[in-house]
Coordinates of C-alpha atoms in Angstrom, one line a residue:
Chain A
D3 CA 106.6 105.0 37.5
T4 CA 103.6 106.9 36.2
E5 CA 103.2 107.4 32.4
V6 CA 101.7 110.8 33.0
T7 CA 104.4 113.3 33.8
Q8 CA 103.7 116.5 35.6
T9 CA 106.1 119.5 36.2
P10 CA 107.0 121.0 38.4
K11 CA 106.5 118.7 41.4
H12 CA 106.3 121.6 43.8
L13 CA 105.5 125.3 43.2
V14 CA 105.3 128.2 45.6
M15 CA 104.0 131.5 44.2
G16 CA 102.6 134.8 45.4
M17 CA 99.1 135.9 44.7
T18 CA 100.3 138.3 41.9
N19 CA 102.5 135.8 40.1
K20 CA 101.7 134.1 36.8
K21 CA 102.9 130.5 36.5
S22 CA 102.0 127.4 34.5
L23 CA 101.6 123.7 35.4
K24 CA 102.5 121.2 32.7
C25 CA 101.4 117.7 32.0
E26 CA 102.6 115.3 29.3
Q27 CA 101.6 111.8 28.3
H28 CA 102.8 109.6 25.4
M29 CA 100.3 106.8 25.6
G30 CA 98.3 108.1 22.6
H31 CA 95.4 109.1 24.9
R32 CA 93.0 111.6 23.4
A33 CA 91.3 112.7 26.7
M34 CA 93.1 114.7 29.4
Y35 CA 91.9 116.0 32.7
W36 CA 92.8 118.4 35.5
Y37 CA 91.8 117.7 39.0
K38 CA 92.3 119.6 42.3
Q39 CA 92.9 117.7 45.5
K40 CA 93.0 119.3 49.0
A41 CA 94.6 117.5 51.9
K42 CA 92.7 114.4 53.1
K43 CA 90.0 115.0 50.4
P44 CA 89.3 113.2 47.1
P45 CA 90.3 114.7 43.8
E46 CA 87.7 117.0 42.3
L47 CA 87.4 117.5 38.5
M48 CA 88.2 120.9 37.1
F49 CA 88.5 120.5 33.3
V50 CA 88.2 117.8 30.6
Y51 CA 89.8 118.0 27.1
S52 CA 88.8 115.6 24.4
Y53 CA 90.7 115.6 21.1
E54 CA 92.4 118.9 22.2
K55 CA 89.1 120.6 22.7
L56 CA 87.6 121.7 26.1
S57 CA 84.6 119.5 26.8
I58 CA 83.9 120.1 30.5
N59 CA 84.6 123.1 32.7
E60 CA 83.4 122.5 36.2
S61 CA 82.7 126.2 36.9
V62 CA 86.3 126.8 37.7
P63 CA 87.3 130.4 38.4
S64 CA 88.9 132.2 35.5
R65 CA 92.2 132.6 37.4
F66 CA 92.7 129.0 36.2
S67 CA 93.1 128.8 32.4
P68 CA 93.7 125.4 30.8
E69 CA 95.3 124.9 27.4
C70 CA 95.9 121.8 25.3
P71 CA 98.5 122.6 22.6
N72 CA 98.5 119.1 21.2
S73 CA 97.3 115.6 22.0
S74 CA 100.3 114.9 24.4
L75 CA 100.4 118.1 26.4
L76 CA 98.1 119.8 28.8
N77 CA 98.8 123.1 30.6
L78 CA 97.2 124.9 33.4
H79 CA 97.9 128.6 33.5
L80 CA 97.6 130.3 36.9
H81 CA 97.2 134.0 37.6
A82 CA 96.2 136.0 40.7
L83 CA 95.5 132.9 42.8
Q84 CA 94.2 133.0 46.3
P85 CA 95.6 131.1 49.4
E86 CA 92.7 128.7 49.2
D87 CA 93.9 127.5 45.8
S88 CA 96.8 125.8 47.6
A89 CA 96.4 122.1 46.8
L90 CA 97.7 119.2 44.8
Y91 CA 96.9 119.6 41.1
L92 CA 96.6 116.3 39.3
C93 CA 96.6 115.6 35.6
A94 CA 95.1 112.4 34.1
S95 CA 94.6 110.9 30.7
S96 CA 92.4 108.2 29.2
Q97 CA 92.2 106.6 25.8
V98 CA 89.1 108.4 24.6
E99 CA 86.4 110.2 26.5
G100 CA 83.1 108.3 26.6
M101 CA 84.6 104.8 26.1
L102 CA 84.6 103.7 29.8
Q103 CA 88.3 103.4 30.1
P104 CA 90.3 104.2 33.3
Q105 CA 92.0 107.5 33.8
H106 CA 95.7 107.3 34.5
F107 CA 97.0 110.0 36.9
G108 CA 100.3 111.7 37.2
D109 CA 101.8 112.4 40.7
G110 CA 100.7 116.0 40.7
T111 CA 102.1 119.4 41.3
R112 CA 101.9 120.6 44.9
L113 CA 101.0 124.2 44.8
S114 CA 101.4 126.7 47.7
I115 CA 100.1 130.2 47.4
L116 CA 101.7 132.7 49.7
Chain D
G19 CA 88.6 93.7 58.7
E20 CA 85.6 95.4 57.1
N21 CA 84.7 99.1 56.7
V22 CA 81.0 99.8 56.5
G23 CA 80.1 102.6 54.1
L24 CA 81.9 105.9 54.5
H25 CA 81.4 106.2 58.3
L26 CA 84.8 104.6 59.1
P27 CA 87.4 106.3 57.0
T28 CA 90.3 104.2 58.5
L29 CA 90.8 100.5 58.4
S30 CA 93.6 98.5 60.0
V31 CA 94.3 94.9 59.0
Q32 CA 96.9 92.4 60.0
E33 CA 99.4 91.5 57.4
G34 CA 98.3 88.4 55.5
D35 CA 94.6 88.8 56.3
N36 CA 92.0 89.8 53.8
S37 CA 90.5 93.3 53.7
I38 CA 87.3 94.7 52.5
I39 CA 86.7 98.4 51.7
N40 CA 83.2 99.5 51.0
C41 CA 81.8 102.4 49.1
A42 CA 78.3 103.7 48.7
Y43 CA 77.8 105.6 45.4
S44 CA 75.2 108.2 44.7
N45 CA 73.9 108.1 41.2
S46 CA 71.9 105.2 39.8
A47 CA 72.9 106.4 36.3
S48 CA 76.6 105.7 36.9
D49 CA 77.8 103.2 34.3
Y50 CA 81.4 102.6 35.3
F51 CA 83.3 102.3 38.5
I52 CA 87.0 102.4 39.3
W53 CA 89.1 101.7 42.5
Y54 CA 92.2 103.8 42.9
K55 CA 95.0 103.5 45.4
Q56 CA 96.8 106.7 46.5
E57 CA 100.1 106.5 48.4
S58 CA 101.6 109.5 50.2
G59 CA 103.1 112.0 47.8
K60 CA 101.7 110.2 44.7
G61 CA 98.8 110.4 42.4
P62 CA 95.9 107.9 42.4
Q63 CA 96.9 104.6 40.9
F64 CA 94.4 102.5 39.0
I65 CA 93.7 99.1 40.7
I66 CA 90.6 97.6 39.0
D67 CA 87.4 98.7 37.3
I68 CA 84.0 97.3 36.6
R69 CA 81.2 98.3 34.2
S70 CA 77.6 98.5 35.4
N71 CA 76.5 95.4 33.5
M72 CA 78.7 93.3 35.7
D73 CA 78.5 92.4 39.4
K74 CA 82.0 91.0 40.0
R75 CA 85.5 91.3 38.5
Q76 CA 88.7 89.8 39.7
G77 CA 92.3 90.9 39.3
Q78 CA 95.5 89.8 41.0
R79 CA 94.7 89.6 44.7
V80 CA 91.8 92.1 44.3
T81 CA 88.1 91.6 43.6
V82 CA 85.5 94.3 43.0
L83 CA 81.8 93.6 43.7
L84 CA 79.0 95.8 42.5
N85 CA 75.5 95.8 43.9
K86 CA 73.4 98.2 41.8
T87 CA 70.3 97.5 43.8
V88 CA 71.7 99.2 46.9
K89 CA 74.3 101.3 45.0
H90 CA 77.2 99.7 46.8
L91 CA 80.7 98.9 45.7
S92 CA 83.4 96.9 47.5
L93 CA 87.1 96.2 47.0
Q94 CA 88.5 93.0 48.5
I95 CA 92.2 92.6 48.9
A96 CA 93.5 89.1 49.6
A97 CA 96.6 88.3 51.7
T98 CA 97.4 91.9 52.4
Q99 CA 101.0 93.1 52.3
P100 CA 102.7 96.2 53.9
G101 CA 102.7 97.8 50.4
D102 CA 98.9 97.8 50.4
S103 CA 98.9 100.5 53.0
A104 CA 97.4 103.6 51.3
V105 CA 94.2 105.6 50.8
Y106 CA 91.7 103.8 48.6
F107 CA 89.1 105.8 46.6
C108 CA 86.2 104.5 44.7
A109 CA 85.1 106.6 41.7
E110 CA 81.8 106.5 39.8
N111 CA 81.6 107.6 36.2
I112 CA 78.6 109.2 34.6
S113 CA 78.4 109.4 30.8
N114 CA 76.4 112.2 29.2
F115 CA 76.4 112.6 25.4
G116 CA 79.9 111.4 25.1
N117 CA 81.2 113.5 28.1
E118 CA 82.5 111.6 31.1
K119 CA 82.6 112.8 34.6
L120 CA 84.4 110.8 37.3
T121 CA 83.3 111.5 40.9
F122 CA 85.4 110.2 43.8
G123 CA 84.3 108.9 47.1
T124 CA 85.7 110.3 50.3
G125 CA 88.3 107.5 50.6
T126 CA 89.4 104.9 53.2
R127 CA 92.9 104.8 54.7
L128 CA 94.0 101.2 54.9
T129 CA 96.9 100.4 57.3
I130 CA 98.5 97.0 57.2
I131 CA 99.9 95.9 60.5
P132 CA 103.1 93.8 60.2

């Protein structure tokens, strides 16, 4: 079982809906990440949080809004998504950014946009 | 069996044989490399990592080799088992002023034939 927990596992939403993806880890990690993975493709980095502050935004459209309320939680708020945003959204964490430690992934939220 | 570079995204190996998965990375400034295993419906699972100041690292049944001269990384799995069937991704890390960015390769699907 993964130590990074993502909810929900599946989400279907319309293009006008607002929803949030949640990620939680209790490993004491201070870096957390959001990735997007399309079918049969590798994960692509979206955002990096380090000590609860946004350190990297990979030019992600503003309809994706990340939030890190505390060191254990990471949210991704979704609004006015497009059908091409349908994908597996993965959360990961690592001990500290910049320390060459592996990222540990959750099992993702599979998102479908109608 | 052996997969050369990224031109053969699938690899089939007889159970009990050894397998080698290859990966060509792109950035000579990459300082850290990770191999992940991703099973259907799950997130990437950490297998083994290696820093750029090393050329070989061994784990349980797995060995990673790094050749910085030709920017090549390989994962050797010994005595393969049915549970080794999955997609394997190499990932290269580039550190920049304390920020880390992990970039994944396109992946290789390994199938273990009973």
